[in-house]
Amino acid sequence: MIIFKYIALIIYYSLAQYLPHSYTPILGTISKCVRTALCKVIFKKCGNNVNIERKAYFGTGKSIQIGNNSGLGSNCHVPDDTIIGDNVMMADNCYILSKNHNYSNISIPMCQQGSVKKQTVIADDVWIGRNVIMTPGRIVAKGTIIAAGTVLTKNFPEYSIVGGNPGKFIKSRKE
């Protein structure tokens, strides 16, 4: 089974990521099907009706879990241990960071202190706008909307609308 994952990964990064966008007439549907089929082999879990847009980058993808009706936008960078729930919309150029440098010991240069890796979890029914950057270890709660261009540096409650740099609470969708 591992050999199939490596073959699917090679096909994705050498060919499938360059196929047309899913919304391109005629060829888009085929491109979406090819990328999704490969990701079903590559990812730990890949739900139904998943859309991986062109040039999405997910490392080895071996631990990625993505739910039903969810997708990665064009040029997105997603760490290979990210968990994405159902009905998640991710626009183009989103960047999820997985590591941050250690810096607490001022007697040692930061470049020699190593780094710490943190997993990002995106709950169900989330909309992530274009050009969003998430710092390592974000937990994006159910029903959250993250506005385009947001730099998400902390977690927010369910059904929040968040925007800005750094990301700030704008309002609740429950109101």
mmCIF file with all atom_site columns, C-alpha atoms in Angstrom:
data_model
loop_
_atom_site.group_PDB
_atom_site.id
_atom_site.type_symbol
_atom_site.label_atom_id
_atom_site.label_alt_id
_atom_site.label_comp_id
_atom_site.label_asym_id
_atom_site.label_entity_id
_atom_site.label_seq_id
_atom_site.pdbx_PDB_ins_code
_atom_site.Cartn_x
_atom_site.Cartn_y
_atom_site.Cartn_z
_atom_site.occupancy
_atom_site.B_iso_or_equiv
_atom_site.pdbx_formal_charge
_atom_site.auth_seq_id
_atom_site.auth_comp_id
_atom_site.auth_asym_id
_atom_site.auth_atom_id
_atom_site.pdbx_PDB_model_num
ATOM 1   C CA . MET A 1 1   ? 0.000   0.000  0.000   1.00 0.00 ? 1   MET A CA 1
ATOM 2   C CA . ILE A 1 2   ? 2.869   2.404  0.769   1.00 0.00 ? 2   ILE A CA 1
ATOM 3   C CA . ILE A 1 3   ? 4.205   2.037  -2.774  1.00 0.00 ? 3   ILE A CA 1
ATOM 4   C CA . PHE A 1 4   ? 0.810   3.167  -4.138  1.00 0.00 ? 4   PHE A CA 1
ATOM 5   C CA . LYS A 1 5   ? 0.948   6.278  -1.925  1.00 0.00 ? 5   LYS A CA 1
ATOM 6   C CA . TYR A 1 6   ? 4.395   7.160  -3.292  1.00 0.00 ? 6   TYR A CA 1
ATOM 7   C CA . ILE A 1 7   ? 3.292   6.589  -6.877  1.00 0.00 ? 7   ILE A CA 1
ATOM 8   C CA . ALA A 1 8   ? 0.163   8.743  -6.320  1.00 0.00 ? 8   ALA A CA 1
ATOM 9   C CA . LEU A 1 9   ? 2.332   11.451 -4.732  1.00 0.00 ? 9   LEU A CA 1
ATOM 10  C CA . ILE A 1 10  ? 4.711   11.441 -7.699  1.00 0.00 ? 10  ILE A CA 1
ATOM 11  C CA . ILE A 1 11  ? 1.815   11.637 -10.169 1.00 0.00 ? 11  ILE A CA 1
ATOM 12  C CA . TYR A 1 12  ? 0.202   14.477 -8.187  1.00 0.00 ? 12  TYR A CA 1
ATOM 13  C CA . TYR A 1 13  ? 3.321   16.660 -7.926  1.00 0.00 ? 13  TYR A CA 1
ATOM 14  C CA . SER A 1 14  ? 4.621   15.941 -11.439 1.00 0.00 ? 14  SER A CA 1
ATOM 15  C CA . LEU A 1 15  ? 1.352   16.135 -13.390 1.00 0.00 ? 15  LEU A CA 1
ATOM 16  C CA . ALA A 1 16  ? -2.005  16.419 -11.619 1.00 0.00 ? 16  ALA A CA 1
ATOM 17  C CA . GLN A 1 17  ? -1.292  19.644 -9.719  1.00 0.00 ? 17  GLN A CA 1
ATOM 18  C CA . TYR A 1 18  ? -0.818  21.401 -13.079 1.00 0.00 ? 18  TYR A CA 1
ATOM 19  C CA . LEU A 1 19  ? -4.142  20.283 -14.568 1.00 0.00 ? 19  LEU A CA 1
ATOM 20  C CA . PRO A 1 20  ? -6.762  23.032 -15.095 1.00 0.00 ? 20  PRO A CA 1
ATOM 21  C CA . HIS A 1 21  ? -8.872  24.490 -12.271 1.00 0.00 ? 21  HIS A CA 1
ATOM 22  C CA . SER A 1 22  ? -11.988 22.515 -11.385 1.00 0.00 ? 22  SER A CA 1
ATOM 23  C CA . TYR A 1 23  ? -14.233 25.314 -12.701 1.00 0.00 ? 23  TYR A CA 1
ATOM 24  C CA . THR A 1 24  ? -12.638 25.240 -16.183 1.00 0.00 ? 24  THR A CA 1
ATOM 25  C CA . PRO A 1 25  ? -15.285 24.120 -18.710 1.00 0.00 ? 25  PRO A CA 1
ATOM 26  C CA . ILE A 1 26  ? -15.079 20.424 -19.681 1.00 0.00 ? 26  ILE A CA 1
ATOM 27  C CA . LEU A 1 27  ? -11.516 19.713 -18.502 1.00 0.00 ? 27  LEU A CA 1
ATOM 28  C CA . GLY A 1 28  ? -12.166 21.057 -15.006 1.00 0.00 ? 28  GLY A CA 1
ATOM 29  C CA . THR A 1 29  ? -14.379 18.154 -14.002 1.00 0.00 ? 29  THR A CA 1
ATOM 30  C CA . ILE A 1 30  ? -11.776 15.656 -15.176 1.00 0.00 ? 30  ILE A CA 1
ATOM 31  C CA . SER A 1 31  ? -8.988  17.548 -13.399 1.00 0.00 ? 31  SER A CA 1
ATOM 32  C CA . LYS A 1 32  ? -10.956 17.600 -10.144 1.00 0.00 ? 32  LYS A CA 1
ATOM 33  C CA . CYS A 1 33  ? -11.616 13.858 -10.371 1.00 0.00 ? 33  CYS A CA 1
ATOM 34  C CA . VAL A 1 34  ? -7.954  13.049 -11.044 1.00 0.00 ? 34  VAL A CA 1
ATOM 35  C CA . ARG A 1 35  ? -6.650  15.151 -8.150  1.00 0.00 ? 35  ARG A CA 1
ATOM 36  C CA . THR A 1 36  ? -9.314  13.812 -5.763  1.00 0.00 ? 36  THR A CA 1
ATOM 37  C CA . ALA A 1 37  ? -8.625  10.199 -6.734  1.00 0.00 ? 37  ALA A CA 1
ATOM 38  C CA . LEU A 1 38  ? -4.914  10.672 -6.071  1.00 0.00 ? 38  LEU A CA 1
ATOM 39  C CA . CYS A 1 39  ? -5.586  12.355 -2.722  1.00 0.00 ? 39  CYS A CA 1
ATOM 40  C CA . LYS A 1 40  ? -7.852  9.473  -1.667  1.00 0.00 ? 40  LYS A CA 1
ATOM 41  C CA . VAL A 1 41  ? -4.738  7.293  -1.961  1.00 0.00 ? 41  VAL A CA 1
ATOM 42  C CA . ILE A 1 42  ? -2.308  9.841  -0.460  1.00 0.00 ? 42  ILE A CA 1
ATOM 43  C CA . PHE A 1 43  ? -4.276  11.222 2.516   1.00 0.00 ? 43  PHE A CA 1
ATOM 44  C CA . LYS A 1 44  ? -5.000  9.381  5.753   1.00 0.00 ? 44  LYS A CA 1
ATOM 45  C CA . LYS A 1 45  ? -8.691  10.219 5.252   1.00 0.00 ? 45  LYS A CA 1
ATOM 46  C CA . CYS A 1 46  ? -10.362 11.843 2.257   1.00 0.00 ? 46  CYS A CA 1
ATOM 47  C CA . GLY A 1 47  ? -14.133 12.324 2.305   1.00 0.00 ? 47  GLY A CA 1
ATOM 48  C CA . ASN A 1 48  ? -16.623 12.452 -0.546  1.00 0.00 ? 48  ASN A CA 1
ATOM 49  C CA . ASN A 1 49  ? -16.924 15.387 -2.940  1.00 0.00 ? 49  ASN A CA 1
ATOM 50  C CA . VAL A 1 50  ? -13.499 16.770 -1.985  1.00 0.00 ? 50  VAL A CA 1
ATOM 51  C CA . ASN A 1 51  ? -11.942 19.396 -4.267  1.00 0.00 ? 51  ASN A CA 1
ATOM 52  C CA . ILE A 1 52  ? -8.175  19.860 -4.368  1.00 0.00 ? 52  ILE A CA 1
ATOM 53  C CA . GLU A 1 53  ? -7.460  22.816 -6.660  1.00 0.00 ? 53  GLU A CA 1
ATOM 54  C CA . ARG A 1 54  ? -4.381  23.180 -8.810  1.00 0.00 ? 54  ARG A CA 1
ATOM 55  C CA . LYS A 1 55  ? -0.974  23.638 -7.209  1.00 0.00 ? 55  LYS A CA 1
ATOM 56  C CA . ALA A 1 56  ? -2.223  22.859 -3.701  1.00 0.00 ? 56  ALA A CA 1
ATOM 57  C CA . TYR A 1 57  ? 0.783   21.759 -1.651  1.00 0.00 ? 57  TYR A CA 1
ATOM 58  C CA . PHE A 1 58  ? 0.421   19.335 1.260   1.00 0.00 ? 58  PHE A CA 1
ATOM 59  C CA . GLY A 1 59  ? 3.873   17.788 1.711   1.00 0.00 ? 59  GLY A CA 1
ATOM 60  C CA . THR A 1 60  ? 3.611   14.013 1.848   1.00 0.00 ? 60  THR A CA 1
ATOM 61  C CA . GLY A 1 61  ? -0.051  14.287 2.882   1.00 0.00 ? 61  GLY A CA 1
ATOM 62  C CA . LYS A 1 62  ? 0.276   11.038 4.809   1.00 0.00 ? 62  LYS A CA 1
ATOM 63  C CA . SER A 1 63  ? -1.544  12.287 7.915   1.00 0.00 ? 63  SER A CA 1
ATOM 64  C CA . ILE A 1 64  ? -3.978  14.756 6.327   1.00 0.00 ? 64  ILE A CA 1
ATOM 65  C CA . GLN A 1 65  ? -7.631  14.174 7.092   1.00 0.00 ? 65  GLN A CA 1
ATOM 66  C CA . ILE A 1 66  ? -10.222 16.054 5.037   1.00 0.00 ? 66  ILE A CA 1
ATOM 67  C CA . GLY A 1 67  ? -13.971 15.634 5.411   1.00 0.00 ? 67  GLY A CA 1
ATOM 68  C CA . ASN A 1 68  ? -16.879 15.540 2.994   1.00 0.00 ? 68  ASN A CA 1
ATOM 69  C CA . ASN A 1 69  ? -17.585 18.530 0.725   1.00 0.00 ? 69  ASN A CA 1
ATOM 70  C CA . SER A 1 70  ? -14.332 20.271 1.666   1.00 0.00 ? 70  SER A CA 1
ATOM 71  C CA . GLY A 1 71  ? -11.490 21.592 -0.429  1.00 0.00 ? 71  GLY A CA 1
ATOM 72  C CA . LEU A 1 72  ? -8.099  23.215 -0.725  1.00 0.00 ? 72  LEU A CA 1
ATOM 73  C CA . GLY A 1 73  ? -7.865  26.310 -2.910  1.00 0.00 ? 73  GLY A CA 1
ATOM 74  C CA . SER A 1 74  ? -5.246  26.931 -5.585  1.00 0.00 ? 74  SER A CA 1
ATOM 75  C CA . ASN A 1 75  ? -1.696  27.457 -4.295  1.00 0.00 ? 75  ASN A CA 1
ATOM 76  C CA . CYS A 1 76  ? -2.634  26.541 -0.711  1.00 0.00 ? 76  CYS A CA 1
ATOM 77  C CA . HIS A 1 77  ? 0.095   25.224 1.582   1.00 0.00 ? 77  HIS A CA 1
ATOM 78  C CA . VAL A 1 78  ? -1.182  22.776 4.165   1.00 0.00 ? 78  VAL A CA 1
ATOM 79  C CA . PRO A 1 79  ? 1.053   20.801 6.564   1.00 0.00 ? 79  PRO A CA 1
ATOM 80  C CA . ASP A 1 80  ? 0.837   17.051 6.205   1.00 0.00 ? 80  ASP A CA 1
ATOM 81  C CA . ASP A 1 81  ? -0.772  16.511 9.619   1.00 0.00 ? 81  ASP A CA 1
ATOM 82  C CA . THR A 1 82  ? -3.682  18.959 9.243   1.00 0.00 ? 82  THR A CA 1
ATOM 83  C CA . ILE A 1 83  ? -7.222  17.862 10.094  1.00 0.00 ? 83  ILE A CA 1
ATOM 84  C CA . ILE A 1 84  ? -9.995  19.489 8.050   1.00 0.00 ? 84  ILE A CA 1
ATOM 85  C CA . GLY A 1 85  ? -13.663 18.833 8.837   1.00 0.00 ? 85  GLY A CA 1
ATOM 86  C CA . ASP A 1 86  ? -16.741 18.617 6.618   1.00 0.00 ? 86  ASP A CA 1
ATOM 87  C CA . ASN A 1 87  ? -17.998 21.499 4.456   1.00 0.00 ? 87  ASN A CA 1
ATOM 88  C CA . VAL A 1 88  ? -14.815 23.569 4.695   1.00 0.00 ? 88  VAL A CA 1
ATOM 89  C CA . MET A 1 89  ? -14.187 26.151 1.977   1.00 0.00 ? 89  MET A CA 1
ATOM 90  C CA . MET A 1 90  ? -10.586 27.279 1.593   1.00 0.00 ? 90  MET A CA 1
ATOM 91  C CA . ALA A 1 91  ? -9.869  29.981 -0.973  1.00 0.00 ? 91  ALA A CA 1
ATOM 92  C CA . ASP A 1 92  ? -6.659  30.452 -2.949  1.00 0.00 ? 92  ASP A CA 1
ATOM 93  C CA . ASN A 1 93  ? -3.207  31.157 -1.512  1.00 0.00 ? 93  ASN A CA 1
ATOM 94  C CA . CYS A 1 94  ? -3.912  30.124 2.086   1.00 0.00 ? 94  CYS A CA 1
ATOM 95  C CA . TYR A 1 95  ? -0.814  29.217 4.079   1.00 0.00 ? 95  TYR A CA 1
ATOM 96  C CA . ILE A 1 96  ? -0.938  27.130 7.227   1.00 0.00 ? 96  ILE A CA 1
ATOM 97  C CA . LEU A 1 97  ? 2.309   27.063 9.188   1.00 0.00 ? 97  LEU A CA 1
ATOM 98  C CA . SER A 1 98  ? 3.255   23.974 11.195  1.00 0.00 ? 98  SER A CA 1
ATOM 99  C CA . LYS A 1 99  ? 6.452   24.952 13.002  1.00 0.00 ? 99  LYS A CA 1
ATOM 100 C CA . ASN A 1 100 ? 7.714   27.865 15.032  1.00 0.00 ? 100 ASN A CA 1
ATOM 101 C CA . HIS A 1 101 ? 11.224  28.567 16.294  1.00 0.00 ? 101 HIS A CA 1
ATOM 102 C CA . ASN A 1 102 ? 12.040  28.203 19.975  1.00 0.00 ? 102 ASN A CA 1
ATOM 103 C CA . TYR A 1 103 ? 13.322  31.485 21.367  1.00 0.00 ? 103 TYR A CA 1
ATOM 104 C CA . SER A 1 104 ? 12.930  31.334 25.159  1.00 0.00 ? 104 SER A CA 1
ATOM 105 C CA . ASN A 1 105 ? 16.616  30.852 26.048  1.00 0.00 ? 105 ASN A CA 1
ATOM 106 C CA . ILE A 1 106 ? 18.339  34.193 25.404  1.00 0.00 ? 106 ILE A CA 1
ATOM 107 C CA . SER A 1 107 ? 21.799  32.694 26.056  1.00 0.00 ? 107 SER A CA 1
ATOM 108 C CA . ILE A 1 108 ? 21.536  30.542 22.914  1.00 0.00 ? 108 ILE A CA 1
ATOM 109 C CA . PRO A 1 109 ? 21.031  31.940 19.387  1.00 0.00 ? 109 PRO A CA 1
ATOM 110 C CA . MET A 1 110 ? 17.472  31.325 18.162  1.00 0.00 ? 110 MET A CA 1
ATOM 111 C CA . CYS A 1 111 ? 18.741  29.428 15.124  1.00 0.00 ? 111 CYS A CA 1
ATOM 112 C CA . GLN A 1 112 ? 20.273  26.844 17.492  1.00 0.00 ? 112 GLN A CA 1
ATOM 113 C CA . GLN A 1 113 ? 17.212  26.333 19.708  1.00 0.00 ? 113 GLN A CA 1
ATOM 114 C CA . GLY A 1 114 ? 15.286  24.207 17.236  1.00 0.00 ? 114 GLY A CA 1
ATOM 115 C CA . SER A 1 115 ? 11.603  24.392 16.565  1.00 0.00 ? 115 SER A CA 1
ATOM 116 C CA . VAL A 1 116 ? 8.320   23.026 17.800  1.00 0.00 ? 116 VAL A CA 1
ATOM 117 C CA . LYS A 1 117 ? 5.678   21.511 15.518  1.00 0.00 ? 117 LYS A CA 1
ATOM 118 C CA . LYS A 1 118 ? 1.974   22.069 16.195  1.00 0.00 ? 118 LYS A CA 1
ATOM 119 C CA . GLN A 1 119 ? -1.035  20.562 14.441  1.00 0.00 ? 119 GLN A CA 1
ATOM 120 C CA . THR A 1 120 ? -3.797  22.686 12.912  1.00 0.00 ? 120 THR A CA 1
ATOM 121 C CA . VAL A 1 121 ? -7.399  21.500 13.201  1.00 0.00 ? 121 VAL A CA 1
ATOM 122 C CA . ILE A 1 122 ? -10.194 23.070 11.158  1.00 0.00 ? 122 ILE A CA 1
ATOM 123 C CA . ALA A 1 123 ? -13.703 22.110 12.330  1.00 0.00 ? 123 ALA A CA 1
ATOM 124 C CA . ASP A 1 124 ? -16.852 21.680 10.209  1.00 0.00 ? 124 ASP A CA 1
ATOM 125 C CA . ASP A 1 125 ? -18.587 24.454 8.245   1.00 0.00 ? 125 ASP A CA 1
ATOM 126 C CA . VAL A 1 126 ? -15.626 26.858 8.045   1.00 0.00 ? 126 VAL A CA 1
ATOM 127 C CA . TRP A 1 127 ? -14.962 29.440 5.332   1.00 0.00 ? 127 TRP A CA 1
ATOM 128 C CA . ILE A 1 128 ? -11.347 30.549 4.945   1.00 0.00 ? 128 ILE A CA 1
ATOM 129 C CA . GLY A 1 129 ? -10.870 33.541 2.632   1.00 0.00 ? 129 GLY A CA 1
ATOM 130 C CA . ARG A 1 130 ? -8.098  34.195 0.150   1.00 0.00 ? 130 ARG A CA 1
ATOM 131 C CA . ASN A 1 131 ? -4.507  34.818 1.330   1.00 0.00 ? 131 ASN A CA 1
ATOM 132 C CA . VAL A 1 132 ? -5.120  33.767 4.940   1.00 0.00 ? 132 VAL A CA 1
ATOM 133 C CA . ILE A 1 133 ? -2.026  32.874 6.974   1.00 0.00 ? 133 ILE A CA 1
ATOM 134 C CA . MET A 1 134 ? -2.394  30.672 10.064  1.00 0.00 ? 134 MET A CA 1
ATOM 135 C CA . THR A 1 135 ? 0.315   30.398 12.681  1.00 0.00 ? 135 THR A CA 1
ATOM 136 C CA . PRO A 1 136 ? 1.112   26.887 14.003  1.00 0.00 ? 136 PRO A CA 1
ATOM 137 C CA . GLY A 1 137 ? -1.410  25.054 16.164  1.00 0.00 ? 137 GLY A CA 1
ATOM 138 C CA . ARG A 1 138 ? -4.586  26.956 15.327  1.00 0.00 ? 138 ARG A CA 1
ATOM 139 C CA . ILE A 1 139 ? -7.910  25.352 16.226  1.00 0.00 ? 139 ILE A CA 1
ATOM 140 C CA . VAL A 1 140 ? -10.513 26.883 13.907  1.00 0.00 ? 140 VAL A CA 1
ATOM 141 C CA . ALA A 1 141 ? -13.883 26.357 15.590  1.00 0.00 ? 141 ALA A CA 1
ATOM 142 C CA . LYS A 1 142 ? -17.098 25.190 13.933  1.00 0.00 ? 142 LYS A CA 1
ATOM 143 C CA . GLY A 1 143 ? -18.879 27.716 11.724  1.00 0.00 ? 143 GLY A CA 1
ATOM 144 C CA . THR A 1 144 ? -16.036 30.247 11.690  1.00 0.00 ? 144 THR A CA 1
ATOM 145 C CA . ILE A 1 145 ? -15.457 32.687 8.822   1.00 0.00 ? 145 ILE A CA 1
ATOM 146 C CA . ILE A 1 146 ? -11.907 33.967 8.369   1.00 0.00 ? 146 ILE A CA 1
ATOM 147 C CA . ALA A 1 147 ? -11.818 37.071 6.157   1.00 0.00 ? 147 ALA A CA 1
ATOM 148 C CA . ALA A 1 148 ? -9.435  37.354 3.211   1.00 0.00 ? 148 ALA A CA 1
ATOM 149 C CA . GLY A 1 149 ? -5.936  38.478 4.123   1.00 0.00 ? 149 GLY A CA 1
ATOM 150 C CA . THR A 1 150 ? -6.260  37.595 7.808   1.00 0.00 ? 150 THR A CA 1
ATOM 151 C CA . VAL A 1 151 ? -3.212  36.560 9.812   1.00 0.00 ? 151 VAL A CA 1
ATOM 152 C CA . LEU A 1 152 ? -4.691  34.116 12.311  1.00 0.00 ? 152 LEU A CA 1
ATOM 153 C CA . THR A 1 153 ? -2.539  34.090 15.459  1.00 0.00 ? 153 THR A CA 1
ATOM 154 C CA . LYS A 1 154 ? -5.033  32.804 18.053  1.00 0.00 ? 154 LYS A CA 1
ATOM 155 C CA . ASN A 1 155 ? -8.177  30.718 18.379  1.00 0.00 ? 155 ASN A CA 1
ATOM 156 C CA . PHE A 1 156 ? -11.740 32.074 18.473  1.00 0.00 ? 156 PHE A CA 1
ATOM 157 C CA . PRO A 1 157 ? -15.131 30.665 19.606  1.00 0.00 ? 157 PRO A CA 1
ATOM 158 C CA . GLU A 1 158 ? -17.552 28.819 17.332  1.00 0.00 ? 158 GLU A CA 1
ATOM 159 C CA . TYR A 1 159 ? -19.377 30.880 14.685  1.00 0.00 ? 159 TYR A CA 1
ATOM 160 C CA . SER A 1 160 ? -16.938 33.795 14.881  1.00 0.00 ? 160 SER A CA 1
ATOM 161 C CA . ILE A 1 161 ? -16.199 36.130 12.017  1.00 0.00 ? 161 ILE A CA 1
ATOM 162 C CA . VAL A 1 162 ? -12.523 37.035 12.195  1.00 0.00 ? 162 VAL A CA 1
ATOM 163 C CA . GLY A 1 163 ? -10.459 39.458 10.106  1.00 0.00 ? 163 GLY A CA 1
ATOM 164 C CA . GLY A 1 164 ? -7.356  41.616 10.058  1.00 0.00 ? 164 GLY A CA 1
ATOM 165 C CA . ASN A 1 165 ? -3.662  41.436 10.833  1.00 0.00 ? 165 ASN A CA 1
ATOM 166 C CA . PRO A 1 166 ? -3.474  40.111 13.450  1.00 0.00 ? 166 PRO A CA 1
ATOM 167 C CA . GLY A 1 167 ? -6.880  38.441 13.270  1.00 0.00 ? 167 GLY A CA 1
ATOM 168 C CA . LYS A 1 168 ? -9.483  40.044 15.528  1.00 0.00 ? 168 LYS A CA 1
ATOM 169 C CA . PHE A 1 169 ? -13.028 39.053 16.434  1.00 0.00 ? 169 PHE A CA 1
ATOM 170 C CA . ILE A 1 170 ? -15.480 41.033 14.269  1.00 0.00 ? 170 ILE A CA 1
ATOM 171 C CA . LYS A 1 171 ? -18.793 39.517 15.306  1.00 0.00 ? 171 LYS A CA 1
ATOM 172 C CA . SER A 1 172 ? -20.619 36.272 15.978  1.00 0.00 ? 172 SER A CA 1
ATOM 173 C CA . ARG A 1 173 ? -22.664 34.589 13.265  1.00 0.00 ? 173 ARG A CA 1
ATOM 174 C CA . LYS A 1 174 ? -25.219 33.745 15.968  1.00 0.00 ? 174 LYS A CA 1
ATOM 175 C CA . GLU A 1 175 ? -26.324 37.403 16.310  1.00 0.00 ? 175 GLU A CA 1
#
